[in-house]
Amino acid sequence: MDHSGHGMNMDLPPFTLGRGLQFSADPVFLIGCVLALGLYGYAVLRLRRRGDGWPVNRIIFFTVGVLSIALVMCTRLNDYGMVMFSVHMVQHMVISMLSPILLLLGAPVTLALRALPVAGRNRTGPRELLLMLLHSRYMKIITHPVFTIPLFIASLYALYFTPLFDFLMGSRTGHLAMMVHFLAVGLVFFWPIMGVDPGPHRPGYVMRMLELFAGMPFHAFFGIALMMATSPMVDTYKHPPASLGIDALSDQNWAGGIAWAFSEIPSVLVLIALVFQWYRSEQRTAKRADRAAERDGDQELKAYNAYLASLQARGQ
């Protein structure tokens, strides 16, 4: 039986972290990662050449985000993920929940809008096209929580608990499309929640937290369902190669534990980012109020004090 679905010999030796991290690149993801880093770096250089800065922490976040994708798609983790449910689940969780958060913290859309040149009058260039996309009805739909939360949940239950997963794992193209889908779903789910880049859906901080917690419990339930199962639930992983020396049910239990644990990690990362953004926003608001008070001689405070005085006079 060809367990890979890619026509490759998948009689892999027993899994170890050292073997899993050996270089074995998927060409599409390798090219995509190199292009992403190259374009981001070029945009940062354009800003700096004209005297504009770009935060170092954003560069670090974006770089680590791209490297996290390369880690699970350009090493032998990708090979082991074809025959081991637990390794596949690591790939899924990283590329759909960790990588998108890191990429979005790098603010690539903001960087593109600042780095791309403005087209001349009555002309449409890349920057103008990007702005049109950001303000399009299509973007409003796919970033709205009514769309993103069900999509986020369906990417688990409608995929793994139906024959669709086995169909996609039956070919290299299907597997590639599935991984691209995981990344895209993670990006559209976390984009409005992170709120770093401009977008059509920009809820307040409390609403962002509610959107985050609306989706995360379903990941935990999914993981628990895998851990509690008494038989293998996904046909692709029912008969692992004998060379691996693993039991399918035990490996599925590990996959469930990984899915459950990863439901907590992004929540913590996003909450830290949201609290920090909230704090920065309050600081900026306070500074604007202070500057306004300096300009008008604190007329707002004087008016408020006069109002209190009038209330006191009426009481007397």
PDB file of C-alpha atoms in Angstrom:
ATOM      1  CA  MET A   1       0.000   0.000   0.000  1.00  0.00           C
ATOM      2  CA  ASP A   2       1.342   3.451  -0.923  1.00  0.00           C
ATOM      3  CA  HIS A   3       0.696   5.466   2.231  1.00  0.00           C
ATOM      4  CA  SER A   4       1.961   8.736   0.849  1.00  0.00           C
ATOM      5  CA  GLY A   5      -0.463   9.249  -1.994  1.00  0.00           C
ATOM      6  CA  HIS A   6       2.424  11.088  -3.659  1.00  0.00           C
ATOM      7  CA  GLY A   7       4.044   8.110  -5.263  1.00  0.00           C
ATOM      8  CA  MET A   8       7.002   8.306  -2.865  1.00  0.00           C
ATOM      9  CA  ASN A   9       8.456   5.475  -0.849  1.00  0.00           C
ATOM     10  CA  MET A  10       7.186   6.171   2.647  1.00  0.00           C
ATOM     11  CA  ASP A  11       8.920   3.279   4.461  1.00  0.00           C
ATOM     12  CA  LEU A  12      10.379   5.818   6.862  1.00  0.00           C
ATOM     13  CA  PRO A  13      12.467   4.862   9.908  1.00  0.00           C
ATOM     14  CA  PRO A  14      10.917   5.418  13.362  1.00  0.00           C
ATOM     15  CA  PHE A  15      10.250   9.089  14.003  1.00  0.00           C
ATOM     16  CA  THR A  16      12.740  11.176  15.958  1.00  0.00           C
ATOM     17  CA  LEU A  17      12.947  14.946  16.137  1.00  0.00           C
ATOM     18  CA  GLY A  18      16.350  14.888  14.432  1.00  0.00           C
ATOM     19  CA  ARG A  19      14.981  12.897  11.496  1.00  0.00           C
ATOM     20  CA  GLY A  20      11.886  15.068  11.296  1.00  0.00           C
ATOM     21  CA  LEU A  21      13.892  18.278  11.037  1.00  0.00           C
ATOM     22  CA  GLN A  22      16.061  17.106   8.146  1.00  0.00           C
ATOM     23  CA  PHE A  23      15.717  19.266   5.039  1.00  0.00           C
ATOM     24  CA  SER A  24      13.118  17.924   2.573  1.00  0.00           C
ATOM     25  CA  ALA A  25      11.464  20.866   0.902  1.00  0.00           C
ATOM     26  CA  ASP A  26       8.075  21.053  -0.735  1.00  0.00           C
ATOM     27  CA  PRO A  27       8.979  23.187  -3.801  1.00  0.00           C
ATOM     28  CA  VAL A  28       5.822  25.319  -3.690  1.00  0.00           C
ATOM     29  CA  PHE A  29       6.207  26.244  -0.040  1.00  0.00           C
ATOM     30  CA  LEU A  30       9.973  26.706  -0.359  1.00  0.00           C
ATOM     31  CA  ILE A  31       9.533  29.192  -3.218  1.00  0.00           C
ATOM     32  CA  GLY A  32       6.671  30.876  -1.381  1.00  0.00           C
ATOM     33  CA  CYS A  33       8.708  31.323   1.814  1.00  0.00           C
ATOM     34  CA  VAL A  34      11.730  32.710  -0.058  1.00  0.00           C
ATOM     35  CA  LEU A  35       9.520  35.122  -2.013  1.00  0.00           C
ATOM     36  CA  ALA A  36       7.718  36.278   1.144  1.00  0.00           C
ATOM     37  CA  LEU A  37      10.979  37.041   2.950  1.00  0.00           C
ATOM     38  CA  GLY A  38      12.481  38.674  -0.149  1.00  0.00           C
ATOM     39  CA  LEU A  39       9.496  40.955  -0.808  1.00  0.00           C
ATOM     40  CA  TYR A  40       9.175  41.918   2.853  1.00  0.00           C
ATOM     41  CA  GLY A  41      12.883  42.714   3.087  1.00  0.00           C
ATOM     42  CA  TYR A  42      12.756  44.733  -0.145  1.00  0.00           C
ATOM     43  CA  ALA A  43       9.808  46.768   1.166  1.00  0.00           C
ATOM     44  CA  VAL A  44      11.650  47.532   4.414  1.00  0.00           C
ATOM     45  CA  LEU A  45      14.714  48.670   2.432  1.00  0.00           C
ATOM     46  CA  ARG A  46      12.539  50.980   0.298  1.00  0.00           C
ATOM     47  CA  LEU A  47      11.218  52.643   3.435  1.00  0.00           C
ATOM     48  CA  ARG A  48      14.661  53.080   4.948  1.00  0.00           C
ATOM     49  CA  ARG A  49      16.169  54.468   1.746  1.00  0.00           C
ATOM     50  CA  ARG A  50      13.667  57.319   1.833  1.00  0.00           C
ATOM     51  CA  GLY A  51      14.286  57.930   5.529  1.00  0.00           C
ATOM     52  CA  ASP A  52      11.277  56.105   7.006  1.00  0.00           C
ATOM     53  CA  GLY A  53      11.608  53.559   9.779  1.00  0.00           C
ATOM     54  CA  TRP A  54       9.961  50.198  10.257  1.00  0.00           C
ATOM     55  CA  PRO A  55       9.826  48.519  13.699  1.00  0.00           C
ATOM     56  CA  VAL A  56      12.395  45.770  14.188  1.00  0.00           C
ATOM     57  CA  ASN A  57       9.924  43.691  16.198  1.00  0.00           C
ATOM     58  CA  ARG A  58       7.623  43.506  13.154  1.00  0.00           C
ATOM     59  CA  ILE A  59      10.509  42.256  11.021  1.00  0.00           C
ATOM     60  CA  ILE A  60      11.262  39.588  13.615  1.00  0.00           C
ATOM     61  CA  PHE A  61       7.618  38.477  13.891  1.00  0.00           C
ATOM     62  CA  PHE A  62       7.196  38.162  10.118  1.00  0.00           C
ATOM     63  CA  THR A  63      10.506  36.339   9.659  1.00  0.00           C
ATOM     64  CA  VAL A  64       9.738  33.843  12.421  1.00  0.00           C
ATOM     65  CA  GLY A  65       6.259  33.362  10.938  1.00  0.00           C
ATOM     66  CA  VAL A  66       7.679  32.469   7.522  1.00  0.00           C
ATOM     67  CA  LEU A  67      10.304  30.205   9.107  1.00  0.00           C
ATOM     68  CA  SER A  68       7.597  28.400  11.077  1.00  0.00           C
ATOM     69  CA  ILE A  69       5.898  27.534   7.765  1.00  0.00           C
ATOM     70  CA  ALA A  70       9.215  26.353   6.336  1.00  0.00           C
ATOM     71  CA  LEU A  71       9.785  24.279   9.476  1.00  0.00           C
ATOM     72  CA  VAL A  72       6.720  22.108   8.910  1.00  0.00           C
ATOM     73  CA  MET A  73       6.614  22.151   5.083  1.00  0.00           C
ATOM     74  CA  CYS A  74      10.273  22.132   4.032  1.00  0.00           C
ATOM     75  CA  THR A  75      11.588  19.395   6.332  1.00  0.00           C
ATOM     76  CA  ARG A  76      10.903  15.687   6.696  1.00  0.00           C
ATOM     77  CA  LEU A  77       8.092  16.606   9.078  1.00  0.00           C
ATOM     78  CA  ASN A  78       6.132  16.943   5.846  1.00  0.00           C
ATOM     79  CA  ASP A  79       7.082  13.379   4.855  1.00  0.00           C
ATOM     80  CA  TYR A  80       6.275  11.934   8.263  1.00  0.00           C
ATOM     81  CA  GLY A  81       3.023  13.912   8.268  1.00  0.00           C
ATOM     82  CA  MET A  82       1.813  11.791   5.340  1.00  0.00           C
ATOM     83  CA  VAL A  83       1.904   8.604   7.428  1.00  0.00           C
ATOM     84  CA  MET A  84       1.691   9.790  11.058  1.00  0.00           C
ATOM     85  CA  PHE A  85      -1.452  11.550  12.283  1.00  0.00           C
ATOM     86  CA  SER A  86       0.417  13.151  15.198  1.00  0.00           C
ATOM     87  CA  VAL A  87       3.031  14.782  12.947  1.00  0.00           C
ATOM     88  CA  HIS A  88       0.350  15.912  10.509  1.00  0.00           C
ATOM     89  CA  MET A  89      -1.506  17.550  13.402  1.00  0.00           C
ATOM     90  CA  VAL A  90       1.648  19.464  14.354  1.00  0.00           C
ATOM     91  CA  GLN A  91       1.800  20.722  10.757  1.00  0.00           C
ATOM     92  CA  HIS A  92      -1.881  21.678  10.796  1.00  0.00           C
ATOM     93  CA  MET A  93      -1.743  23.511  14.117  1.00  0.00           C
ATOM     94  CA  VAL A  94       1.444  25.424  13.313  1.00  0.00           C
ATOM     95  CA  ILE A  95       0.419  26.489   9.822  1.00  0.00           C
ATOM     96  CA  SER A  96      -3.173  27.409  10.739  1.00  0.00           C
ATOM     97  CA  MET A  97      -2.759  28.909  14.216  1.00  0.00           C
ATOM     98  CA  LEU A  98       0.829  29.883  14.991  1.00  0.00           C
ATOM     99  CA  SER A  99       2.186  31.017  11.618  1.00  0.00           C
ATOM    100  CA  PRO A 100      -0.762  33.350  10.804  1.00  0.00           C
ATOM    101  CA  ILE A 101      -0.467  35.157  14.153  1.00  0.00           C
ATOM    102  CA  LEU A 102       3.254  35.744  13.654  1.00  0.00           C
ATOM    103  CA  LEU A 103       2.800  36.864  10.049  1.00  0.00           C
ATOM    104  CA  LEU A 104       0.031  39.299  10.992  1.00  0.00           C
ATOM    105  CA  LEU A 105       2.115  40.773  13.824  1.00  0.00           C
ATOM    106  CA  GLY A 106       4.604  41.631  11.081  1.00  0.00           C
ATOM    107  CA  ALA A 107       1.951  43.929   9.521  1.00  0.00           C
ATOM    108  CA  PRO A 108       2.703  42.995   5.873  1.00  0.00           C
ATOM    109  CA  VAL A 109      -0.312  44.886   4.464  1.00  0.00           C
ATOM    110  CA  THR A 110       0.665  48.096   6.251  1.00  0.00           C
ATOM    111  CA  LEU A 111       4.215  47.682   5.012  1.00  0.00           C
ATOM    112  CA  ALA A 112       3.029  47.185   1.423  1.00  0.00           C
ATOM    113  CA  LEU A 113       0.819  50.286   1.560  1.00  0.00           C
ATOM    114  CA  ARG A 114       3.732  52.367   2.809  1.00  0.00           C
ATOM    115  CA  ALA A 115       6.323  50.942   0.438  1.00  0.00           C
ATOM    116  CA  LEU A 116       4.342  50.820  -2.816  1.00  0.00           C
ATOM    117  CA  PRO A 117       4.483  54.040  -4.851  1.00  0.00           C
ATOM    118  CA  VAL A 118       1.336  56.091  -5.410  1.00  0.00           C
ATOM    119  CA  ALA A 119       0.188  55.959  -9.045  1.00  0.00           C
ATOM    120  CA  GLY A 120      -0.283  59.186 -10.974  1.00  0.00           C
ATOM    121  CA  ARG A 121      -3.594  60.939 -11.455  1.00  0.00           C
ATOM    122  CA  ASN A 122      -6.283  58.742 -13.054  1.00  0.00           C
ATOM    123  CA  ARG A 123      -3.946  55.761 -12.948  1.00  0.00           C
ATOM    124  CA  THR A 124      -4.208  52.500 -11.052  1.00  0.00           C
ATOM    125  CA  GLY A 125      -1.085  50.877  -9.691  1.00  0.00           C
ATOM    126  CA  PRO A 126      -0.384  47.988  -7.268  1.00  0.00           C
ATOM    127  CA  ARG A 127      -1.050  50.203  -4.239  1.00  0.00           C
ATOM    128  CA  GLU A 128      -4.403  51.320  -5.582  1.00  0.00           C
ATOM    129  CA  LEU A 129      -5.369  47.741  -6.416  1.00  0.00           C
ATOM    130  CA  LEU A 130      -4.489  46.668  -2.877  1.00  0.00           C
ATOM    131  CA  LEU A 131      -6.642  49.456  -1.435  1.00  0.00           C
ATOM    132  CA  MET A 132      -9.528  48.457  -3.712  1.00  0.00           C
ATOM    133  CA  LEU A 133      -9.228  44.871  -2.479  1.00  0.00           C
ATOM    134  CA  LEU A 134      -9.149  45.952   1.170  1.00  0.00           C
ATOM    135  CA  HIS A 135     -12.347  47.968   0.720  1.00  0.00           C
ATOM    136  CA  SER A 136     -14.118  45.434  -1.499  1.00  0.00           C
ATOM    137  CA  ARG A 137     -17.350  43.656  -0.572  1.00  0.00           C
ATOM    138  CA  TYR A 138     -15.522  40.341  -0.977  1.00  0.00           C
ATOM    139  CA  MET A 139     -13.031  41.276   1.753  1.00  0.00           C
ATOM    140  CA  LYS A 140     -15.824  42.487   4.043  1.00  0.00           C
ATOM    141  CA  ILE A 141     -17.471  39.080   3.758  1.00  0.00           C
ATOM    142  CA  ILE A 142     -14.441  36.844   4.263  1.00  0.00           C
ATOM    143  CA  THR A 143     -13.170  38.800   7.294  1.00  0.00           C
ATOM    144  CA  HIS A 144     -16.536  39.032   9.072  1.00  0.00           C
ATOM    145  CA  PRO A 145     -16.878  36.735  12.116  1.00  0.00           C
ATOM    146  CA  VAL A 146     -20.144  35.307  10.727  1.00  0.00           C
ATOM    147  CA  PHE A 147     -17.954  33.852   7.962  1.00  0.00           C
ATOM    148  CA  THR A 148     -14.572  33.314   9.649  1.00  0.00           C
ATOM    149  CA  ILE A 149     -15.702  31.477  12.788  1.00  0.00           C
ATOM    150  CA  PRO A 150     -17.769  28.786  10.960  1.00  0.00           C
ATOM    151  CA  LEU A 151     -14.974  28.394   8.399  1.00  0.00           C
ATOM    152  CA  PHE A 152     -12.414  27.994  11.189  1.00  0.00           C
ATOM    153  CA  ILE A 153     -14.542  25.292  12.823  1.00  0.00           C
ATOM    154  CA  ALA A 154     -15.424  23.534   9.552  1.00  0.00           C
ATOM    155  CA  SER A 155     -11.721  23.240   8.697  1.00  0.00           C
ATOM    156  CA  LEU A 156     -11.553  20.695  11.511  1.00  0.00           C
ATOM    157  CA  TYR A 157     -14.828  18.814  11.662  1.00  0.00           C
ATOM    158  CA  ALA A 158     -15.896  18.884   7.996  1.00  0.00           C
ATOM    159  CA  LEU A 159     -12.403  17.845   6.931  1.00  0.00           C
ATOM    160  CA  TYR A 160     -11.317  15.113   9.338  1.00  0.00           C
ATOM    161  CA  PHE A 161     -14.693  13.552  10.034  1.00  0.00           C
ATOM    162  CA  THR A 162     -15.683  13.166   6.368  1.00  0.00           C
ATOM    163  CA  PRO A 163     -14.072  11.364   3.386  1.00  0.00           C
ATOM    164  CA  LEU A 164     -12.735  14.737   2.163  1.00  0.00           C
ATOM    165  CA  PHE A 165      -9.502  14.394   4.121  1.00  0.00           C
ATOM    166  CA  ASP A 166      -8.680  10.987   2.635  1.00  0.00           C
ATOM    167  CA  PHE A 167      -9.460  12.307  -0.843  1.00  0.00           C
ATOM    168  CA  LEU A 168      -7.084  15.272  -0.438  1.00  0.00           C
ATOM    169  CA  MET A 169      -4.347  13.109   1.046  1.00  0.00           C
ATOM    170  CA  GLY A 170      -4.536  10.861  -2.016  1.00  0.00           C
ATOM    171  CA  SER A 171      -2.463  13.239  -4.167  1.00  0.00           C
ATOM    172  CA  ARG A 172       0.335  15.760  -3.816  1.00  0.00           C
ATOM    173  CA  THR A 173      -1.906  18.481  -5.265  1.00  0.00           C
ATOM    174  CA  GLY A 174      -4.663  17.707  -2.748  1.00  0.00           C
ATOM    175  CA  HIS A 175      -2.249  17.740   0.169  1.00  0.00           C
ATOM    176  CA  LEU A 176      -0.739  21.022  -1.013  1.00  0.00           C
ATOM    177  CA  ALA A 177      -4.196  22.586  -1.439  1.00  0.00           C
ATOM    178  CA  MET A 178      -5.150  21.484   2.073  1.00  0.00           C
ATOM    179  CA  MET A 179      -2.082  23.097   3.633  1.00  0.00           C
ATOM    180  CA  VAL A 180      -2.627  26.338   1.693  1.00  0.00           C
ATOM    181  CA  HIS A 181      -6.233  26.266   2.903  1.00  0.00           C
ATOM    182  CA  PHE A 182      -5.123  25.872   6.531  1.00  0.00           C
ATOM    183  CA  LEU A 183      -2.848  28.905   6.200  1.00  0.00           C
ATOM    184  CA  ALA A 184      -5.513  31.012   4.465  1.00  0.00           C
ATOM    185  CA  VAL A 185      -8.171  30.150   7.056  1.00  0.00           C
ATOM    186  CA  GLY A 186      -5.807  31.071   9.873  1.00  0.00           C
ATOM    187  CA  LEU A 187      -4.998  34.410   8.250  1.00  0.00           C
ATOM    188  CA  VAL A 188      -8.612  35.471   7.648  1.00  0.00           C
ATOM    189  CA  PHE A 189      -9.645  34.311  11.139  1.00  0.00           C
ATOM    190  CA  PHE A 190      -6.899  36.127  13.043  1.00  0.00           C
ATOM    191  CA  TRP A 191      -6.606  39.213  10.781  1.00  0.00           C
ATOM    192  CA  PRO A 192      -9.529  41.191  12.277  1.00  0.00           C
ATOM    193  CA  ILE A 193      -8.749  39.885  15.762  1.00  0.00           C
ATOM    194  CA  MET A 194      -5.113  41.023  15.665  1.00  0.00           C
ATOM    195  CA  GLY A 195      -6.105  44.396  14.184  1.00  0.00           C
ATOM    196  CA  VAL A 196      -2.532  45.342  13.222  1.00  0.00           C
ATOM    197  CA  ASP A 197      -3.140  45.728   9.496  1.00  0.00           C
ATOM    198  CA  PRO A 198      -6.019  47.805   8.083  1.00  0.00           C
ATOM    199  CA  GLY A 199      -9.083  45.860   7.070  1.00  0.00           C
ATOM    200  CA  PRO A 200     -12.820  46.228   6.467  1.00  0.00           C
ATOM    201  CA  HIS A 201     -13.752  44.573   9.774  1.00  0.00           C
ATOM    202  CA  ARG A 202     -12.200  46.427  12.742  1.00  0.00           C
ATOM    203  CA  PRO A 203     -14.040  45.504  15.963  1.00  0.00           C
ATOM    204  CA  GLY A 204     -13.188  46.905  19.386  1.00  0.00           C
ATOM    205  CA  TYR A 205     -10.825  45.116  21.735  1.00  0.00           C
ATOM    206  CA  VAL A 206     -13.545  43.388  23.764  1.00  0.00           C
ATOM    207  CA  MET A 207     -15.238  42.121  20.591  1.00  0.00           C
ATOM    208  CA  ARG A 208     -11.902  40.812  19.300  1.00  0.00           C
ATOM    209  CA  MET A 209     -11.463  38.771  22.469  1.00  0.00           C
ATOM    210  CA  LEU A 210     -14.984  37.390  22.110  1.00  0.00           C
ATOM    211  CA  GLU A 211     -14.259  36.393  18.496  1.00  0.00           C
ATOM    212  CA  LEU A 212     -11.080  34.642  19.627  1.00  0.00           C
ATOM    213  CA  PHE A 213     -12.797  32.643  22.361  1.00  0.00           C
ATOM    214  CA  ALA A 214     -15.723  31.783  20.084  1.00  0.00           C
ATOM    215  CA  GLY A 215     -13.444  29.632  17.927  1.00  0.00           C
ATOM    216  CA  MET A 216     -10.864  28.200  20.320  1.00  0.00           C
ATOM    217  CA  PRO A 217     -13.120  25.811  22.340  1.00  0.00           C
ATOM    218  CA  PHE A 218     -13.972  23.892  19.169  1.00  0.00           C
ATOM    219  CA  HIS A 219     -10.292  23.048  18.748  1.00  0.00           C
ATOM    220  CA  ALA A 220     -10.236  21.687  22.283  1.00  0.00           C
ATOM    221  CA  PHE A 221     -13.387  19.612  21.666  1.00  0.00           C
ATOM    222  CA  PHE A 222     -11.881  18.257  18.452  1.00  0.00           C
ATOM    223  CA  GLY A 223      -8.716  17.203  20.268  1.00  0.00           C
ATOM    224  CA  ILE A 224     -10.690  15.538  23.053  1.00  0.00           C
ATOM    225  CA  ALA A 225     -12.778  13.639  20.478  1.00  0.00           C
ATOM    226  CA  LEU A 226      -9.598  12.195  18.957  1.00  0.00           C
ATOM    227  CA  MET A 227      -8.162  11.298  22.355  1.00  0.00           C
ATOM    228  CA  MET A 228     -11.373   9.595  23.528  1.00  0.00           C
ATOM    229  CA  ALA A 229     -11.906   7.555  20.351  1.00  0.00           C
ATOM    230  CA  THR A 230     -11.592   3.800  20.726  1.00  0.00           C
ATOM    231  CA  SER A 231     -10.662   3.155  17.079  1.00  0.00           C
ATOM    232  CA  PRO A 232      -8.818   5.049  14.314  1.00  0.00           C
ATOM    233  CA  MET A 233     -11.120   7.697  12.828  1.00  0.00           C
ATOM    234  CA  VAL A 234      -9.205   8.670   9.671  1.00  0.00           C
ATOM    235  CA  ASP A 235      -8.621   6.034   6.986  1.00  0.00           C
ATOM    236  CA  THR A 236      -5.344   7.596   5.807  1.00  0.00           C
ATOM    237  CA  TYR A 237      -3.671   6.779   9.121  1.00  0.00           C
ATOM    238  CA  LYS A 238      -5.340   3.426   9.915  1.00  0.00           C
ATOM    239  CA  HIS A 239      -2.431   1.356   8.630  1.00  0.00           C
ATOM    240  CA  PRO A 240       0.898   3.126   9.293  1.00  0.00           C
ATOM    241  CA  PRO A 241       3.990   1.582   7.666  1.00  0.00           C
ATOM    242  CA  ALA A 242       5.491  -1.196   9.779  1.00  0.00           C
ATOM    243  CA  SER A 243       8.888   0.554   9.591  1.00  0.00           C
ATOM    244  CA  LEU A 244       7.580   3.294  11.906  1.00  0.00           C
ATOM    245  CA  GLY A 245       6.842   0.871  14.721  1.00  0.00           C
ATOM    246  CA  ILE A 246       3.732   2.788  15.880  1.00  0.00           C
ATOM    247  CA  ASP A 247       0.151   1.911  16.764  1.00  0.00           C
ATOM    248  CA  ALA A 248      -2.494   3.820  14.805  1.00  0.00           C
ATOM    249  CA  LEU A 249      -4.792   4.421  17.792  1.00  0.00           C
ATOM    250  CA  SER A 250      -1.966   5.561  20.032  1.00  0.00           C
ATOM    251  CA  ASP A 251      -0.734   7.922  17.320  1.00  0.00           C
ATOM    252  CA  GLN A 252      -4.274   9.295  16.948  1.00  0.00           C
ATOM    253  CA  ASN A 253      -4.404   9.929  20.695  1.00  0.00           C
ATOM    254  CA  TRP A 254      -1.189  11.921  20.390  1.00  0.00           C
ATOM    255  CA  ALA A 255      -2.731  13.888  17.512  1.00  0.00           C
ATOM    256  CA  GLY A 256      -5.721  14.724  19.701  1.00  0.00           C
ATOM    257  CA  GLY A 257      -3.477  15.869  22.535  1.00  0.00           C
ATOM    258  CA  ILE A 258      -1.572  18.136  20.141  1.00  0.00           C
ATOM    259  CA  ALA A 259      -4.806  19.666  18.807  1.00  0.00           C
ATOM    260  CA  TRP A 260      -6.054  20.252  22.358  1.00  0.00           C
ATOM    261  CA  ALA A 261      -2.784  21.830  23.530  1.00  0.00           C
ATOM    262  CA  PHE A 262      -2.549  24.125  20.504  1.00  0.00           C
ATOM    263  CA  SER A 263      -5.976  25.568  21.258  1.00  0.00           C
ATOM    264  CA  GLU A 264      -4.368  27.254  24.289  1.00  0.00           C
ATOM    265  CA  ILE A 265      -1.097  28.538  22.783  1.00  0.00           C
ATOM    266  CA  PRO A 266      -2.585  30.951  20.200  1.00  0.00           C
ATOM    267  CA  SER A 267      -5.104  32.220  22.745  1.00  0.00           C
ATOM    268  CA  VAL A 268      -2.299  33.278  25.072  1.00  0.00           C
ATOM    269  CA  LEU A 269      -0.249  34.869  22.272  1.00  0.00           C
ATOM    270  CA  VAL A 270      -3.203  36.800  20.874  1.00  0.00           C
ATOM    271  CA  LEU A 271      -4.368  37.949  24.317  1.00  0.00           C
ATOM    272  CA  ILE A 272      -0.892  39.286  25.108  1.00  0.00           C
ATOM    273  CA  ALA A 273      -0.830  41.129  21.772  1.00  0.00           C
ATOM    274  CA  LEU A 274      -4.350  42.538  22.294  1.00  0.00           C
ATOM    275  CA  VAL A 275      -3.621  43.751  25.826  1.00  0.00           C
ATOM    276  CA  PHE A 276      -0.440  45.424  24.597  1.00  0.00           C
ATOM    277  CA  GLN A 277      -2.283  47.062  21.672  1.00  0.00           C
ATOM    278  CA  TRP A 278      -5.060  48.202  24.010  1.00  0.00           C
ATOM    279  CA  TYR A 279      -2.519  49.734  26.372  1.00  0.00           C
ATOM    280  CA  ARG A 280      -0.732  51.505  23.511  1.00  0.00           C
ATOM    281  CA  SER A 281      -4.065  52.808  22.199  1.00  0.00           C
ATOM    282  CA  GLU A 282      -4.987  54.222  25.621  1.00  0.00           C
ATOM    283  CA  GLN A 283      -1.559  55.847  25.885  1.00  0.00           C
ATOM    284  CA  ARG A 284      -1.976  57.527  22.493  1.00  0.00           C
ATOM    285  CA  THR A 285      -5.459  58.744  23.443  1.00  0.00           C
ATOM    286  CA  ALA A 286      -4.134  60.208  26.690  1.00  0.00           C
ATOM    287  CA  LYS A 287      -1.298  61.990  24.863  1.00  0.00           C
ATOM    288  CA  ARG A 288      -3.724  63.489  22.341  1.00  0.00           C
ATOM    289  CA  ALA A 289      -5.914  64.729  25.189  1.00  0.00           C
ATOM    290  CA  ASP A 290      -2.878  66.289  26.896  1.00  0.00           C
ATOM    291  CA  ARG A 291      -1.816  68.042  23.699  1.00  0.00           C
ATOM    292  CA  ALA A 292      -5.361  69.338  23.138  1.00  0.00           C
ATOM    293  CA  ALA A 293      -5.457  70.643  26.719  1.00  0.00           C
ATOM    294  CA  GLU A 294      -2.164  72.477  26.177  1.00  0.00           C
ATOM    295  CA  ARG A 295      -3.473  74.114  22.996  1.00  0.00           C
ATOM    296  CA  ASP A 296      -6.796  75.370  24.391  1.00  0.00           C
ATOM    297  CA  GLY A 297      -5.668  76.117  27.944  1.00  0.00           C
ATOM    298  CA  ASP A 298      -7.560  73.111  29.298  1.00  0.00           C
ATOM    299  CA  GLN A 299     -10.926  74.634  28.460  1.00  0.00           C
ATOM    300  CA  GLU A 300     -12.657  71.263  28.793  1.00  0.00           C
ATOM    301  CA  LEU A 301     -11.523  70.899  32.412  1.00  0.00           C
ATOM    302  CA  LYS A 302     -12.498  74.499  33.210  1.00  0.00           C
ATOM    303  CA  ALA A 303     -15.936  73.958  31.699  1.00  0.00           C
ATOM    304  CA  TYR A 304     -16.385  70.773  33.724  1.00  0.00           C
ATOM    305  CA  ASN A 305     -15.353  72.550  36.946  1.00  0.00           C
ATOM    306  CA  ALA A 306     -17.788  75.373  36.171  1.00  0.00           C
ATOM    307  CA  TYR A 307     -20.524  72.796  35.660  1.00  0.00           C
ATOM    308  CA  LEU A 308     -19.790  71.238  39.053  1.00  0.00           C
ATOM    309  CA  ALA A 309     -19.802  74.673  40.660  1.00  0.00           C
ATOM    310  CA  SER A 310     -23.213  75.433  39.163  1.00  0.00           C
ATOM    311  CA  LEU A 311     -24.591  72.168  40.531  1.00  0.00           C
ATOM    312  CA  GLN A 312     -23.255  72.989  43.958  1.00  0.00           C
ATOM    313  CA  ALA A 313     -24.794  76.493  43.806  1.00  0.00           C
ATOM    314  CA  ARG A 314     -28.196  75.015  42.921  1.00  0.00           C
ATOM    315  CA  GLY A 315     -27.949  72.632  45.847  1.00  0.00           C
ATOM    316  CA  GLN A 316     -27.415  75.525  48.193  1.00  0.00           C
TER     317      GLN A 316
END
